[in-house]
Backbone as ProteinMPNN parsed JSONL, in Angstrom:
{"seq_chain_A": "MKLLKINIPAVEIKTLEGKPFNAANIGSTSKPTLLVFWATCCAPCKKELSSISKVYKEWKNKTGIEVVAVSVDLPQYINEVKPFIEANNWNFKVYLDVERNLMKAMNAYSTPHSFLIDKKGEVIWDKQGFVNGDETLIYQKILEVIKY", "coords_chain_A": {"N_chain_A": [[16.827, 36.365, -3.405], [16.808, 35.585, -6.76], [13.991, 35.222, -8.705], [13.343, 32.85, -11.073], [11.111, 32.141, -12.466], [10.246, 29.846, -13.9], [8.434, 27.08, -14.943], [8.134, 23.562, -14.399], [8.277, 21.728, -17.305], [5.634, 19.989, -19.072], [6.581, 17.214, -19.792], [7.079, 13.91, -20.869], [8.643, 11.593, -18.823], [10.298, 8.719, -17.416], [9.581, 6.307, -14.836], [11.725, 4.389, -12.632], [10.888, 1.881, -13.08], [10.077, 1.952, -15.649], [7.646, 3.064, -16.265], [5.471, 5.598, -17.616], [5.782, 9.051, -16.685], [4.632, 12.249, -15.899], [6.561, 14.997, -16.058], [5.792, 17.516, -15.182], [4.598, 17.129, -12.79], [6.578, 17.089, -10.917], [7.615, 18.808, -8.142], [5.095, 19.613, -7.462], [4.064, 19.262, -4.98], [3.564, 21.027, -2.956], [5.755, 21.467, -1.455], [9.175, 22.47, -1.065], [11.422, 21.61, -3.727], [14.261, 19.911, -4.917], [15.604, 19.453, -7.95], [17.671, 17.397, -9.792], [19.637, 16.904, -12.576], [21.436, 14.172, -13.761], [24.045, 11.687, -14.429], [25.215, 8.31, -14.603], [27.831, 8.103, -15.471], [29.024, 10.429, -14.789], [31.216, 11.938, -12.77], [31.158, 14.32, -11.026], [28.384, 14.487, -10.71], [27.713, 12.164, -9.303], [29.131, 12.668, -6.956], [27.772, 14.962, -6.026], [25.09, 14.018, -5.608], [25.588, 11.93, -3.824], [26.666, 13.342, -1.675], [24.437, 14.888, -0.982], [22.691, 12.826, -0.351], [23.711, 11.904, 2.071], [22.934, 13.871, 3.869], [20.291, 14.159, 3.464], [18.034, 13.183, 4.956], [18.134, 14.766, 7.271], [17.909, 17.347, 6.091], [15.346, 17.101, 4.981], [13.755, 16.702, 7.25], [14.112, 19.183, 8.525], [13.359, 21.105, 6.598], [11.466, 20.128, 4.826], [12.126, 19.55, 2.249], [12.051, 17.981, -0.948], [13.916, 15.721, -2.824], [14.659, 15.147, -6.156], [16.047, 13.119, -8.486], [17.034, 13.072, -11.789], [17.926, 10.886, -14.123], [19.95, 11.087, -16.965], [21.097, 9.202, -18.467], [22.212, 7.425, -21.331], [20.395, 5.17, -23.526], [21.829, 2.654, -23.68], [23.049, 2.493, -21.23], [21.149, 2.557, -19.298], [20.309, 0.423, -17.732], [22.087, 0.372, -15.692], [21.432, 2.274, -13.851], [19.448, 1.84, -11.731], [20.699, -0.295, -10.122], [22.957, 1.192, -9.341], [21.855, 3.26, -7.787], [20.697, 1.787, -5.713], [23.017, 0.555, -4.639], [24.251, 2.756, -3.564], [22.501, 3.586, -1.693], [20.652, 5.686, -2.08], [17.919, 7.537, -1.159], [15.963, 9.068, -2.38], [13.59, 10.252, -4.845], [13.921, 8.933, -8.129], [14.076, 9.413, -11.562], [13.915, 8.668, -15.105], [15.274, 10.143, -17.968], [15.82, 9.389, -20.699], [15.809, 10.188, -23.397], [16.386, 12.768, -23.052], [14.551, 14.831, -23.142], [13.219, 16.367, -21.159], [15.4, 17.558, -19.932], [16.426, 19.117, -22.07], [14.205, 20.779, -22.491], [14.322, 22.307, -20.24], [16.514, 23.793, -20.642], [18.985, 22.762, -19.839], [22.165, 21.752, -20.293], [24.329, 20.333, -19.468], [25.719, 18.062, -17.065], [26.331, 17.772, -13.539], [23.16, 19.383, -13.238], [21.299, 21.442, -11.349], [18.103, 22.333, -10.083], [16.173, 24.466, -8.13], [13.033, 24.344, -6.745], [10.223, 26.148, -5.732], [7.545, 26.175, -3.213], [5.329, 26.719, -4.7], [5.723, 25.527, -7.072], [7.413, 26.733, -8.88], [10.463, 27.22, -10.572], [13.157, 28.613, -8.987], [15.834, 28.957, -8.768], [18.933, 27.942, -10.186], [21.723, 25.756, -10.775], [24.782, 24.909, -12.19], [27.062, 22.194, -12.44], [29.297, 20.834, -9.876], [31.211, 21.038, -6.964], [33.137, 19.851, -4.178], [31.598, 20.764, -1.179], [29.631, 22.351, -2.231], [27.167, 21.461, -1.463], [26.548, 22.828, 0.841], [26.014, 25.432, -0.069], [23.747, 24.829, -1.606], [22.001, 24.004, 0.419], [21.745, 26.43, 1.837], [20.323, 27.914, -0.067], [17.984, 26.419, -0.125], [17.021, 26.977, 2.444], [16.446, 29.686, 2.107], [14.354, 29.462, 0.283], [12.285, 28.269, 1.79], [11.461, 30.332, 3.324], [9.766, 31.846, 1.833]], "CA_chain_A": [[16.921, 35.307, -4.387], [16.195, 35.947, -8.033], [12.978, 34.279, -9.148], [13.51, 32.577, -12.491], [9.748, 32.02, -13.012], [10.177, 28.747, -14.851], [7.7, 25.928, -14.445], [8.599, 22.301, -14.957], [7.471, 21.439, -18.498], [4.861, 18.75, -19.118], [7.319, 16.309, -20.665], [7.027, 12.551, -20.329], [9.854, 10.879, -18.46], [9.935, 7.377, -16.957], [9.991, 5.849, -13.516], [12.754, 3.36, -12.736], [10.227, 0.669, -13.566], [9.763, 2.156, -17.053], [6.298, 3.605, -16.444], [5.486, 7.026, -17.949], [5.555, 10.017, -15.608], [4.602, 13.617, -16.39], [7.527, 15.784, -15.291], [5.135, 18.689, -14.592], [4.218, 16.775, -11.421], [7.711, 17.33, -10.022], [7.469, 20.102, -7.487], [3.685, 19.961, -7.27], [3.691, 18.711, -3.675], [3.505, 22.137, -1.988], [7.001, 21.436, -0.69], [10.298, 22.809, -1.94], [11.98, 20.442, -4.406], [15.532, 20.049, -5.607], [15.649, 18.586, -9.121], [19.051, 17.296, -10.246], [19.938, 16.076, -13.739], [22.697, 13.482, -13.512], [24.31, 10.471, -15.202], [26.102, 7.4, -13.878], [29.208, 8.292, -15.942], [29.421, 11.789, -14.407], [31.787, 11.937, -11.418], [30.595, 15.375, -10.183], [26.977, 14.149, -10.422], [27.707, 11.155, -8.242], [29.573, 13.346, -5.731], [26.7, 15.831, -5.558], [23.959, 13.267, -5.08], [26.047, 11.191, -2.647], [26.758, 14.34, -0.585], [23.069, 15.21, -0.589], [22.12, 11.633, 0.268], [24.194, 11.818, 3.464], [22.256, 14.865, 4.714], [18.912, 14.291, 2.984], [17.056, 12.979, 6.032], [18.185, 15.978, 8.1], [17.335, 18.434, 5.302], [13.912, 16.877, 4.83], [13.133, 16.952, 8.556], [14.167, 20.609, 8.865], [12.826, 22.017, 5.583], [10.433, 19.502, 4.006], [12.616, 19.444, 0.866], [12.02, 16.725, -1.694], [14.97, 15.659, -3.828], [14.307, 14.332, -7.315], [17.194, 12.968, -9.376], [16.607, 12.63, -13.117], [19.046, 10.328, -14.868], [19.947, 11.332, -18.409], [21.925, 8.161, -19.064], [21.802, 6.963, -22.656], [19.701, 3.87, -23.454], [22.705, 1.51, -23.442], [23.509, 2.499, -19.843], [20.003, 2.748, -18.412], [20.21, -0.7, -16.793], [23.043, 0.596, -14.606], [20.938, 3.314, -12.948], [18.82, 1.299, -10.513], [21.7, -0.907, -9.246], [23.814, 2.239, -8.785], [21.089, 3.929, -6.729], [20.589, 0.844, -4.598], [24.344, 0.377, -4.044], [24.599, 3.982, -2.832], [21.436, 3.85, -0.71], [19.967, 6.956, -2.287], [16.513, 7.338, -0.806], [15.095, 10.076, -2.966], [12.967, 9.805, -6.096], [14.782, 8.944, -9.307], [13.37, 9.192, -12.82], [14.763, 8.497, -16.277], [15.024, 11.026, -19.109], [16.748, 8.789, -21.659], [15.871, 11.004, -24.614], [16.787, 14.102, -22.574], [13.531, 15.824, -23.511], [13.024, 17.29, -20.032], [16.647, 18.312, -19.774], [16.454, 20.136, -23.133], [13.112, 21.73, -22.271], [14.707, 23.186, -19.135], [17.763, 24.447, -21.03], [20.114, 22.202, -19.105], [22.97, 21.102, -21.32], [25.436, 19.603, -18.869], [25.394, 17.465, -15.774], [24.998, 17.911, -12.956], [22.459, 20.669, -13.301], [20.3, 21.404, -10.279], [17.065, 23.364, -10.085], [15.429, 24.551, -6.879], [11.634, 24.656, -7.037], [9.549, 26.582, -4.507], [6.291, 25.495, -2.84], [4.319, 26.999, -5.734], [6.087, 24.786, -8.266], [8.212, 27.565, -9.784], [11.912, 27.133, -10.426], [13.626, 29.934, -8.562], [17.298, 28.998, -8.752], [19.565, 26.776, -10.79], [23.162, 25.692, -10.584], [25.471, 23.92, -13.014], [28.302, 21.676, -11.885], [29.388, 20.554, -8.443], [32.499, 20.813, -6.317], [32.923, 19.554, -2.76], [31.173, 21.914, -0.4], [28.463, 22.983, -2.851], [25.941, 21.08, -0.754], [26.282, 23.903, 1.806], [25.354, 26.485, -0.847], [22.415, 24.333, -1.946], [21.184, 24.048, 1.639], [21.441, 27.839, 2.1], [19.258, 28.3, -0.999], [16.753, 25.761, 0.351], [16.542, 27.762, 3.586], [15.844, 30.907, 1.557], [13.087, 29.09, -0.359], [11.22, 27.975, 2.755], [11.019, 31.603, 3.914], [8.742, 32.44, 0.952]], "C_chain_A": [[16.165, 35.725, -5.636], [15.221, 34.855, -8.471], [13.105, 34.087, -10.655], [12.17, 32.471, -13.214], [9.669, 30.998, -14.139], [9.35, 27.647, -14.196], [8.284, 24.676, -15.076], [7.703, 21.96, -16.142], [6.746, 20.091, -18.394], [5.472, 17.824, -20.155], [7.252, 14.916, -20.037], [8.435, 12.026, -20.075], [9.398, 9.52, -17.938], [10.349, 7.169, -15.505], [11.103, 4.819, -13.711], [12.185, 2.045, -13.252], [9.808, 0.796, -15.029], [8.371, 2.689, -17.316], [6.377, 5.097, -16.762], [5.146, 7.897, -16.736], [5.621, 11.409, -16.213], [5.502, 14.477, -15.498], [6.905, 17.017, -14.643], [4.683, 18.403, -13.163], [5.358, 16.919, -10.427], [7.537, 18.715, -9.429], [6.037, 20.523, -7.279], [3.164, 19.496, -5.917], [3.487, 19.775, -2.602], [4.687, 22.11, -1.028], [8.109, 21.903, -1.618], [10.904, 21.527, -2.504], [13.305, 20.808, -5.047], [15.552, 19.005, -6.707], [17.08, 18.592, -9.651], [19.127, 16.377, -11.462], [21.325, 15.48, -13.533], [22.851, 12.286, -14.443], [25.307, 9.612, -14.426], [27.567, 7.562, -14.283], [29.792, 9.637, -15.502], [29.907, 11.81, -12.957], [31.238, 13.069, -10.54], [29.124, 15.11, -9.811], [26.903, 13.195, -9.236], [28.143, 11.766, -6.913], [28.448, 14.199, -5.153], [25.584, 15.023, -4.903], [24.355, 12.407, -3.872], [26.172, 12.126, -1.441], [25.368, 14.692, -0.069], [22.431, 14.028, 0.133], [22.491, 11.533, 1.747], [23.434, 12.754, 4.396], [20.766, 14.993, 4.393], [17.883, 14.153, 4.101], [16.984, 14.228, 6.93], [17.547, 17.162, 7.373], [15.819, 18.308, 5.234], [13.185, 17.159, 6.14], [13.07, 18.438, 8.883], [13.425, 21.505, 7.883], [11.664, 21.45, 4.772], [10.868, 19.28, 2.567], [12.439, 18.039, 0.307], [13.167, 16.794, -2.697], [14.527, 14.692, -4.915], [15.522, 14.315, -8.243], [16.699, 12.406, -10.706], [17.843, 12.19, -13.897], [18.87, 10.617, -16.355], [20.899, 10.36, -19.103], [21.347, 7.748, -20.412], [21.199, 5.557, -22.545], [20.615, 2.685, -23.139], [23.21, 1.424, -21.997], [22.37, 2.522, -18.826], [19.86, 1.626, -17.386], [21.178, -0.576, -15.629], [22.502, 1.549, -13.537], [20.392, 2.733, -11.647], [19.829, 0.594, -9.599], [22.63, 0.123, -8.599], [23.126, 2.936, -7.617], [21.012, 3.044, -5.493], [21.921, 0.657, -3.885], [24.756, 1.58, -3.206], [23.549, 4.395, -1.816], [20.811, 5.225, -0.843], [18.487, 6.721, -2.021], [15.632, 8.505, -1.235], [14.557, 9.544, -4.288], [13.951, 9.935, -7.251], [13.926, 8.61, -10.521], [14.385, 9.093, -13.952], [14.323, 9.436, -17.393], [16.0, 10.62, -20.216], [16.894, 9.63, -22.921], [16.242, 12.454, -24.316], [15.799, 15.2, -22.976], [13.288, 16.837, -22.398], [14.259, 18.168, -19.862], [16.73, 19.439, -20.809], [15.391, 21.203, -22.904], [13.435, 22.709, -21.151], [16.033, 23.898, -19.408], [18.947, 24.033, -20.165], [20.924, 21.39, -20.109], [24.198, 20.391, -20.784], [24.962, 19.011, -17.551], [26.568, 17.655, -14.83], [24.448, 19.311, -13.171], [21.304, 20.558, -12.331], [19.364, 22.591, -10.377], [16.342, 23.316, -8.752], [14.04, 25.091, -7.185], [10.954, 25.037, -5.728], [8.238, 25.829, -4.294], [5.188, 25.691, -3.869], [4.615, 26.251, -7.026], [6.889, 25.583, -9.276], [9.696, 27.383, -9.505], [12.418, 28.529, -10.076], [15.143, 30.076, -8.575], [17.824, 27.782, -9.481], [21.071, 26.899, -10.658], [23.731, 24.598, -11.466], [26.746, 23.484, -12.31], [28.219, 21.413, -10.398], [30.848, 20.391, -8.058], [32.216, 20.553, -4.849], [32.613, 20.831, -1.994], [29.96, 22.617, -0.969], [27.164, 22.6, -2.151], [25.571, 22.12, 0.301], [25.56, 25.059, 1.125], [23.925, 26.07, -1.186], [21.5, 24.417, -0.732], [20.813, 25.489, 2.004], [20.305, 28.317, 1.201], [17.932, 27.66, -0.594], [16.174, 26.537, 1.517], [15.899, 29.065, 3.133], [14.469, 30.604, 0.968], [11.978, 28.888, 0.659], [10.738, 29.231, 3.476], [9.935, 32.273, 3.095], [7.378, 32.274, 1.546]], "O_chain_A": [[15.017, 36.165, -5.565], [15.603, 33.691, -8.592], [12.988, 35.043, -11.422], [12.094, 32.684, -14.424], [9.093, 31.261, -15.195], [9.551, 27.326, -13.025], [8.861, 24.73, -16.162], [6.483, 21.909, -15.991], [7.205, 19.178, -17.708], [4.946, 17.671, -21.257], [7.356, 14.77, -18.819], [9.29, 12.011, -20.96], [8.21, 9.206, -18.017], [11.313, 7.757, -15.015], [11.388, 4.422, -14.841], [12.909, 1.207, -13.79], [9.246, -0.143, -15.594], [7.948, 2.764, -18.47], [7.248, 5.793, -16.241], [4.337, 7.526, -15.886], [6.552, 11.723, -16.954], [5.219, 14.654, -14.313], [7.436, 17.52, -13.652], [4.414, 19.334, -12.403], [5.131, 16.877, -9.218], [7.333, 19.686, -10.157], [5.779, 21.68, -6.95], [1.956, 19.351, -5.731], [3.258, 19.435, -1.441], [4.625, 22.661, 0.072], [7.999, 21.75, -2.835], [10.902, 20.487, -1.846], [13.451, 21.875, -5.644], [15.52, 17.805, -6.431], [17.64, 19.652, -9.927], [18.731, 15.213, -11.392], [22.27, 16.184, -13.177], [21.918, 11.915, -15.156], [26.14, 10.131, -13.684], [28.457, 7.197, -13.516], [30.942, 9.942, -15.817], [29.106, 11.712, -12.027], [30.878, 12.806, -9.393], [28.683, 15.472, -8.72], [26.133, 13.397, -8.297], [27.594, 11.429, -5.864], [28.193, 14.171, -3.949], [25.18, 15.311, -3.777], [23.531, 12.183, -2.986], [25.826, 11.75, -0.321], [25.151, 14.782, 1.14], [21.713, 14.211, 1.116], [21.674, 11.125, 2.573], [23.303, 12.468, 5.586], [20.067, 15.825, 4.971], [16.946, 14.949, 4.171], [15.898, 14.679, 7.295], [16.745, 17.893, 7.954], [15.097, 19.289, 5.407], [12.122, 17.781, 6.143], [12.086, 18.906, 9.454], [12.911, 22.553, 8.274], [10.952, 22.199, 4.103], [10.057, 18.862, 1.74], [12.651, 17.043, 0.999], [13.363, 17.822, -3.346], [14.084, 13.578, -4.64], [15.967, 15.358, -8.723], [16.02, 11.38, -10.736], [18.685, 13.004, -14.277], [17.796, 10.42, -16.924], [21.435, 10.647, -20.174], [20.13, 7.728, -20.596], [21.465, 4.84, -21.58], [20.212, 1.79, -22.396], [23.741, 0.391, -21.589], [22.615, 2.508, -17.619], [19.346, 1.851, -16.29], [21.093, -1.346, -14.672], [23.053, 1.624, -12.438], [20.845, 3.112, -10.567], [19.825, 0.855, -8.396], [23.045, -0.044, -7.452], [23.743, 3.173, -6.578], [21.234, 3.499, -4.371], [21.959, 0.605, -2.655], [25.52, 1.444, -2.251], [23.684, 5.426, -1.156], [20.477, 5.862, 0.157], [17.88, 5.814, -2.591], [14.683, 8.876, -0.544], [15.012, 8.515, -4.787], [14.707, 10.902, -7.345], [13.153, 7.652, -10.51], [15.564, 9.398, -13.774], [13.139, 9.512, -17.721], [16.876, 11.388, -20.613], [17.996, 9.764, -23.452], [16.392, 13.265, -25.229], [16.18, 16.36, -23.129], [13.165, 18.033, -22.663], [14.152, 19.38, -19.671], [17.062, 20.575, -20.471], [15.645, 22.392, -23.099], [12.89, 23.812, -21.109], [16.604, 24.528, -18.517], [19.795, 24.851, -19.809], [20.41, 20.444, -20.705], [25.02, 19.898, -21.557], [23.936, 19.413, -17.002], [27.71, 17.696, -15.287], [25.193, 20.286, -13.27], [20.439, 19.693, -12.468], [19.773, 23.704, -10.709], [15.942, 22.245, -8.296], [13.886, 26.146, -7.8], [11.09, 24.333, -4.727], [7.868, 24.962, -5.086], [4.225, 24.925, -3.91], [3.838, 26.332, -7.977], [7.033, 25.154, -10.421], [10.132, 27.39, -8.353], [12.141, 29.499, -10.781], [15.674, 31.175, -8.415], [17.231, 26.706, -9.408], [21.616, 27.985, -10.457], [23.215, 23.481, -11.484], [27.424, 24.287, -11.669], [27.221, 21.719, -9.744], [31.616, 19.703, -8.731], [31.186, 20.976, -4.325], [33.291, 21.847, -2.151], [29.318, 23.401, -0.271], [26.174, 23.327, -2.233], [24.392, 22.276, 0.621], [24.603, 25.606, 1.674], [22.998, 26.871, -1.067], [20.353, 24.852, -0.843], [19.689, 25.744, 2.435], [19.42, 29.044, 1.654], [16.877, 28.286, -0.707], [14.962, 26.74, 1.581], [14.908, 29.502, 3.719], [13.531, 31.385, 1.13], [10.841, 29.293, 0.418], [9.718, 29.198, 4.165], [9.251, 33.17, 3.589], [6.39, 32.708, 0.954]]}, "name": "protein", "num_of_chains": 1, "seq": "MKLLKINIPAVEIKTLEGKPFNAANIGSTSKPTLLVFWATCCAPCKKELSSISKVYKEWKNKTGIEVVAVSVDLPQYINEVKPFIEANNWNFKVYLDVERNLMKAMNAYSTPHSFLIDKKGEVIWDKQGFVNGDETLIYQKILEVIKY"}
C-alpha cells in the first residue's frame, strides 16, 4: 500500500448539533479510520455509506475501524442531513463541512471521496467515486491498514 503521508488538516468543521469540531481530531483515536466526504444529493455517496452501514458493525468488530462521514451539503440543504442519517440508521460519526474548507484542504473535489487513515493518523489511501462492490475493495484496504 502506498503511503500518502497526509495528515488531516486542523480545519474547523461542525457537529450535527452545530458545535465546532477540529477536523485534525479525526483519526486520532489510535484506530484506523475511514473518512468519507458525501452529500445528500449525491446518489453514489448514499450508496457507498448505506453499503458500509450494513457491514459497519462487523467491520468494527473485526478491525476496530471508525467511519466518519463528512457532509458537504450546501447551507440551504444542511437541515436535511440529520433526518437522512436517522432514516437510514447510519451509526457512524457524521460532521458538517458546509463551507467545504476541509474538503478543499484535502484536495477532494468530488463526492464521494474516501480517505483511509492509519492508526498513526496518516492518510494512506484515497478513493474517488463509488460503484456497487467497492465496499469489498475498501474492506481489503482496511485489512491492509491493520497489518501496519
